[in-house]
Structure formats: C-alpha cells, structure tokens
Short mmCIF file of C-alpha atoms in Angstrom, two decimals:
data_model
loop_
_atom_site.label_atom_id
_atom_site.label_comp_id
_atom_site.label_asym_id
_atom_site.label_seq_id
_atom_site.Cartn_x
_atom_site.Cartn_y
_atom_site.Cartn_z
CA UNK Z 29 -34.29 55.55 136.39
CA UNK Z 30 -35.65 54.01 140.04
CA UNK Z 31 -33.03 52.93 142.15
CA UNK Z 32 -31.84 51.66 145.08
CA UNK Z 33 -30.49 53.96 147.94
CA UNK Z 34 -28.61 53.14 150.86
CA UNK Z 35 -26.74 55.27 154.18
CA UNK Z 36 -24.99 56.04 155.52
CA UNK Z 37 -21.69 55.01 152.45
CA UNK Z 38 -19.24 54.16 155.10
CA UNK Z 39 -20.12 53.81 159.09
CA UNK Z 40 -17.38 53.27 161.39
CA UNK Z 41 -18.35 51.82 164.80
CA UNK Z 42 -16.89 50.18 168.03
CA UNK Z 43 -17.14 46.49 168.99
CA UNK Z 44 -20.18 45.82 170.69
CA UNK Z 45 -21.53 48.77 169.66
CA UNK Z 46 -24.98 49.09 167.63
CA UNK Z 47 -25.77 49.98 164.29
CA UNK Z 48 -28.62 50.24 161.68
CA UNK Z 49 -28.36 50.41 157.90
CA UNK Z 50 -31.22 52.07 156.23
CA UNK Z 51 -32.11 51.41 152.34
CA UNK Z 52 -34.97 52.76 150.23
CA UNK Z 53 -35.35 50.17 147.50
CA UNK Z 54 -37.18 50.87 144.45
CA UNK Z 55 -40.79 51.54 144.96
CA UNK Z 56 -43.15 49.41 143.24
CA UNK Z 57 -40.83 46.51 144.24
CA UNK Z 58 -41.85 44.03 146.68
CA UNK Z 59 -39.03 41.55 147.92
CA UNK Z 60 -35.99 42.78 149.58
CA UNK Z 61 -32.54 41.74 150.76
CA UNK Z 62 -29.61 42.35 152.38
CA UNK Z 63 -26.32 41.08 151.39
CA UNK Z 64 -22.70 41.14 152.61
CA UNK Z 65 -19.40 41.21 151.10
CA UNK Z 66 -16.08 41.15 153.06
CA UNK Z 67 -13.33 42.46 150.72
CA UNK Z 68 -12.16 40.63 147.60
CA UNK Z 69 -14.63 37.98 148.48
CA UNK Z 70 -18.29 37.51 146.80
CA UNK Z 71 -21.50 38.71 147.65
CA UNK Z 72 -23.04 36.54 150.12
CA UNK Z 73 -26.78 36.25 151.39
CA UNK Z 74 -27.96 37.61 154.80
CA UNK Z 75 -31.93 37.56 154.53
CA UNK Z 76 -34.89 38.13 152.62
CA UNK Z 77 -37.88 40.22 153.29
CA UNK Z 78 -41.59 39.38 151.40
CA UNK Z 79 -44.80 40.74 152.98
CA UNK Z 80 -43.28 42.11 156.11
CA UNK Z 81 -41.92 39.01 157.21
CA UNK Z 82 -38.86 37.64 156.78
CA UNK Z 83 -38.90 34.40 154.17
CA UNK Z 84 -35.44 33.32 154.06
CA UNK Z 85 -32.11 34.01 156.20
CA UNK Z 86 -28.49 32.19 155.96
CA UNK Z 87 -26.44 30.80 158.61
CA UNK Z 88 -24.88 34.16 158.76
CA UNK Z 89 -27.55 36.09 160.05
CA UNK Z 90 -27.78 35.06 163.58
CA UNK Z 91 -29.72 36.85 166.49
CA UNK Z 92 -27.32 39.70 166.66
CA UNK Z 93 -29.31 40.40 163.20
CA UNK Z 94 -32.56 41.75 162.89
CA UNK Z 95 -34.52 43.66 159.64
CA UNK Z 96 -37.47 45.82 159.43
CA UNK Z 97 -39.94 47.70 157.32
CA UNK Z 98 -40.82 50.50 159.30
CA UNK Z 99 -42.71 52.26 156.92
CA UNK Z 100 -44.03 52.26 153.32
CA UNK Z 101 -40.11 53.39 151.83
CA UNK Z 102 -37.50 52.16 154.29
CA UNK Z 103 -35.66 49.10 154.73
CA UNK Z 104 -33.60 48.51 157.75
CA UNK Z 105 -30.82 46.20 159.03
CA UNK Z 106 -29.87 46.49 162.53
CA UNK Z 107 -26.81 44.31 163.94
CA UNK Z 108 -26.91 44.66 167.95
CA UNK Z 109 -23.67 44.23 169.09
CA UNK Z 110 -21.32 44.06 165.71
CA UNK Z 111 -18.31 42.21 166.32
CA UNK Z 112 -14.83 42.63 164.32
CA UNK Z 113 -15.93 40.12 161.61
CA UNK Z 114 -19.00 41.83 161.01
CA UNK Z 115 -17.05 44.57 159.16
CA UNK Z 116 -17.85 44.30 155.29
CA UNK Z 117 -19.71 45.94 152.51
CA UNK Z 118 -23.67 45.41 153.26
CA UNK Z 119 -25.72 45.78 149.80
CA UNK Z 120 -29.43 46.84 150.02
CA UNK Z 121 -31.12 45.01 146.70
CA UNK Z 122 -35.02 44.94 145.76
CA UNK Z 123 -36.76 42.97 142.80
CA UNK Z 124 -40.50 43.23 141.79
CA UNK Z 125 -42.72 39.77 142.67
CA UNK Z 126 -44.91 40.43 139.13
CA UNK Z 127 -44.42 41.65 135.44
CA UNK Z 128 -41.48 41.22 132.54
CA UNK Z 129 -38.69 40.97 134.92
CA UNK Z 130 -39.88 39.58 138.35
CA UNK Z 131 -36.13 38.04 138.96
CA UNK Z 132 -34.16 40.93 137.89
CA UNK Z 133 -32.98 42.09 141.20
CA UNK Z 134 -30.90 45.38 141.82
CA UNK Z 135 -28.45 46.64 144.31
CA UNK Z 136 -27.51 49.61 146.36
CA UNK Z 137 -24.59 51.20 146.45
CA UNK Z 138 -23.27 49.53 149.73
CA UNK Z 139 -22.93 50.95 153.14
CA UNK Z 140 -19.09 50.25 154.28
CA UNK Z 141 -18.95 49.00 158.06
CA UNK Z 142 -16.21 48.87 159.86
CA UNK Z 143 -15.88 47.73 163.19
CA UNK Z 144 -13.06 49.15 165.32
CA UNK W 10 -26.91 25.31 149.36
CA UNK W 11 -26.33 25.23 145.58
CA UNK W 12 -22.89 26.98 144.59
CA UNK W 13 -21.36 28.31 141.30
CA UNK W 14 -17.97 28.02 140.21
CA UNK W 15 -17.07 31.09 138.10
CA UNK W 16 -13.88 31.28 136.02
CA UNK W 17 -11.24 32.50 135.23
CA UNK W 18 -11.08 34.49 138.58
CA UNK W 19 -8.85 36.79 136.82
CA UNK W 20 -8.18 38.19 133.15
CA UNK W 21 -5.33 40.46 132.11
CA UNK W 22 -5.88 41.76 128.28
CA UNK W 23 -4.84 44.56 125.79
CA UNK W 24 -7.52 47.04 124.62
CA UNK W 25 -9.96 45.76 122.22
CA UNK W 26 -9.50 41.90 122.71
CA UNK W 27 -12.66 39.92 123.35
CA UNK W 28 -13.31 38.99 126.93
CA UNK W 29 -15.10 35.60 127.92
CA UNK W 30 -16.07 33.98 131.27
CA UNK W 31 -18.59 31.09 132.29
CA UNK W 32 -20.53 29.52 135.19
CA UNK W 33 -20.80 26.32 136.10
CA UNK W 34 -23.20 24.62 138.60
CA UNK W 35 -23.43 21.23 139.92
CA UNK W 36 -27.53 21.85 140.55
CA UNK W 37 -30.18 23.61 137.87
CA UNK W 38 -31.02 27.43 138.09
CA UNK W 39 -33.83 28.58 136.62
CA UNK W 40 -32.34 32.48 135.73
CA UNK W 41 -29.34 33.46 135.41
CA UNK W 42 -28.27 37.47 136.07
CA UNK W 43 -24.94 38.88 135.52
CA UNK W 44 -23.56 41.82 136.88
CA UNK W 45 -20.21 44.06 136.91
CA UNK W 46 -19.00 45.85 140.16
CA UNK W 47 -16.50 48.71 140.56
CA UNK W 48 -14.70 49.31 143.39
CA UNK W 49 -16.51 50.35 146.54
CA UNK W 50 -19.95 50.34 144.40
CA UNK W 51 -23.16 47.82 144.15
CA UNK W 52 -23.22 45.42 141.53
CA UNK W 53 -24.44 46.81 138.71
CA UNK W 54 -27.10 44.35 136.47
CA UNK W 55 -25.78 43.63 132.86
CA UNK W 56 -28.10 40.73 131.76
CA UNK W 57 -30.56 38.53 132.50
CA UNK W 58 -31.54 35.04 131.07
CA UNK W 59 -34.79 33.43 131.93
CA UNK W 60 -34.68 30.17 129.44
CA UNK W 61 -32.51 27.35 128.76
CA UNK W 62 -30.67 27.72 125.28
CA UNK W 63 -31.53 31.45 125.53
CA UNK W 64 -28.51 34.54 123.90
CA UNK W 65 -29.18 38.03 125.28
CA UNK W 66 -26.97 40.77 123.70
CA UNK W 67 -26.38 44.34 125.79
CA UNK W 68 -24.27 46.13 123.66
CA UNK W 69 -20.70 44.43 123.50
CA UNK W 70 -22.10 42.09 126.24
CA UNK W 71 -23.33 38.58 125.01
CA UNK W 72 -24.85 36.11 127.57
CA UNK W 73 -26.09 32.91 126.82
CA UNK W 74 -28.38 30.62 129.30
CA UNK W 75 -27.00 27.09 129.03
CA UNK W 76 -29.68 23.94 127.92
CA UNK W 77 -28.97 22.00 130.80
CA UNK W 78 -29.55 25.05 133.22
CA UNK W 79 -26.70 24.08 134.95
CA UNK W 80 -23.90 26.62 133.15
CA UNK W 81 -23.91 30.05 131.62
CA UNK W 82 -21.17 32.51 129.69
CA UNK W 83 -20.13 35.94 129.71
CA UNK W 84 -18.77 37.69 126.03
CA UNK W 85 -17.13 41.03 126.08
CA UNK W 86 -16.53 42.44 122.75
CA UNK W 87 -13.73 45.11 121.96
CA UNK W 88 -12.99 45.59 125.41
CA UNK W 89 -12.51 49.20 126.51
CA UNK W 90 -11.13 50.81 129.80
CA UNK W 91 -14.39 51.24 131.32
CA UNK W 92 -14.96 46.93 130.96
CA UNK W 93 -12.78 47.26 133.76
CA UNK W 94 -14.40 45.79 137.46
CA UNK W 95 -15.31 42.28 138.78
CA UNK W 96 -17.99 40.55 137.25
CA UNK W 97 -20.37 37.77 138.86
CA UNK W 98 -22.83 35.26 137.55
CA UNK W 99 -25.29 35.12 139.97
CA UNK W 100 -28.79 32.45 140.01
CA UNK W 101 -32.11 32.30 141.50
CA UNK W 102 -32.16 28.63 143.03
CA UNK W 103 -34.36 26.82 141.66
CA UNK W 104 -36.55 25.28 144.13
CA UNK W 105 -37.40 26.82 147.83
CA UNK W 106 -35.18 29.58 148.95
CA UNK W 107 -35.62 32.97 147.43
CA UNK W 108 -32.37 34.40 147.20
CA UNK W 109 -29.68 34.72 144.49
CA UNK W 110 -26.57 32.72 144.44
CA UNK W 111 -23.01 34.54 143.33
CA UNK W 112 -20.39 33.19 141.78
CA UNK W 113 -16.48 34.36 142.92
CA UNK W 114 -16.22 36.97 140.32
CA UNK W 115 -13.72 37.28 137.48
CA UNK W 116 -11.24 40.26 137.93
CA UNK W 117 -10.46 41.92 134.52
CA UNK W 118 -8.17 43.77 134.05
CA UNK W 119 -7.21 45.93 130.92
CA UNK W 120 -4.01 47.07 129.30
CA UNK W 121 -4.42 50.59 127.24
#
C-alpha cells in the first residue's frame, strides 16, 4: 500500500543552525503539507503546497520557514535558523485533488527535531 | 480559525468495554477524518465521513458524521490492547483554507 515517507526519524541540531526535512508523499497525490506537533499537544498546521506554490500557511510558519518541490517525488521543509521552540514532531501528509477520496489525507511517520 | 473541542481527553477502561468519544465544533465542516496515533508515529487514518447524517463502520470502529455538520463520534467496540494510542477528529474547513483542523486527542488507555 502507497505511503508516505519521511527522514531523517529524529534530527538533532544546534540553535541557529539549519535544517531540511525531506518527504516523498504518495505519488499520484497532488496537495501536500507539513504539520507540527510539540509533545502531548495536537497536530497543528504549518503550510500547504498545490501546483508548486504554496496555497495556505499559519501564523506559525514565518520567514525562518520555507517548502519546496524540487523534483517530481520530494517534498521539502527547510527552517533557516531553528530556534529552541522549533523542536517538535514535523508530519509530512499528502491527499489526492480528484477521485473517491479527494479529502482523505495521510501522514508520515514524523521526523523528530530537536533543537539543542 | 475554526477549532474542535474533542472529549474526553482521556479514557481509562478494562479489556473488552466499548470505547466512545465525540467532536464538537462551533462552525460547519464539510468531512470529517479520524485517526489513531502511537507513540513517536504519524497519525494513522481510521475513517472518513463525507455527508451529514452519514455511519461508517471499520471493523470495531463506528463513526458517524453529525446532521448539523458541526459534531461527530468515535465507537470502539470490544476494546483490545492494540486500541491503545491517542485518537483525533480532525476536519477539512469548510470554506477557503485547505488544511485539516485537529482536535486535542483522547488518550485511551487499557487495562488487560
């Protein structure tokens, strides 16, 4: 069954420091997202991503966030210079625009990030 | 933007009891999704409900779609260990945005 992937599980990284979070969501699927969750608290929504362009993005995704589709497969978030509060579980999902279940979205695994 | 109140936030049961949780909202959604996380893991997609008044089973899972579009429940039947995780309503909003909206999550937990 298609799913999403997502690396690396668990990045640790210094404050101030760079990082990019790379997800290959399911293939015939068209919309993607990226989510956060800090721990024990919900899922939250960063930004969605329709036709290379971002559509939507929430008050958390500022301009130390940035996304991209570099090719036909990947799906990337890059955070610039993370800060302590940026450490939290960051879900990869996809859904398909068309057919039976265009709102049925689906999740990655997670990538952990801590920030140090 | 539109929010969800999920509840209880937390169940403790025996083995084999029935399990139920529900999803309020204060604005309409047009779907409804549920899903179960384990620790560390993505939230994993149970159900989804597309239409007012609407009961999808999956399994011991029941999941009904409310008729004013503002509410939905959760039914676990016969728990079992594995029913163990935190599970989340989640909608599409209806109008603009393209983006799901989660509820808290109910934390169940199950005594053998």
């Amino acid at each position: 069954e298609p799913e999403v992937t997502q690396t690396p599980s668990h990045q640790v990284t210094q404050m101030g420091q760079e990082v990019i979070l790379r997800c290959v969501p399911i293939s015939n699927h068209l919309y993607f997202y990226w989510y956060r969750q800090i721990l024990g608290q919900k899922v939250e929504f960063l930004v969605s991503f329709y036709n290379n362009e971002i559509s939507e993005k929430s008050e958390i995704f500022d301009d130390q966030f940035s996304v991209e589709r570099p090719d036909g497969s990947n799906f990337t978030l890059k955070i610039r210079s993370t800060k302590l509060e940026d450490s939290a579980m960051y879900f990869c999902a996809s859904r398909p625009l068309a057919g039976d279940t265009p709102y049925e979205q689906y999740f990655g695994p997670g990538t952990r990030l801590t920030v140090t | 933007g539109q929010q969800l109140n999920q509840s209880p936030q937390s169940m403790f049961i025996q083995e084999g009891e029935d399990v139920s949780m529900n999803c309020t909202s204060s604005s309409i959604f047009n779907t409804w999704l549920w899903y179960k996380q384990d620790p560390g893991e993505g939230p994993v997609l149970l159900i989804a409900l597309y239409k007012a008044g609407e009961l999808t089973s999956n399994g011991r899972l029941t999941a009904q779609f409310g008729i004013t579009r503002k509410d939905s429940f959760l039914n676990i039947s016969a728990s079992i260990p594995s029913d163990v995780g935190i599970y989340f309503c989640a909608g599409w909003e209806i109008q603009g945005a393209q983006k799901l909206v989660f509820g808290q999550g109910t934390r169940l937990t199950i005594n053998p």
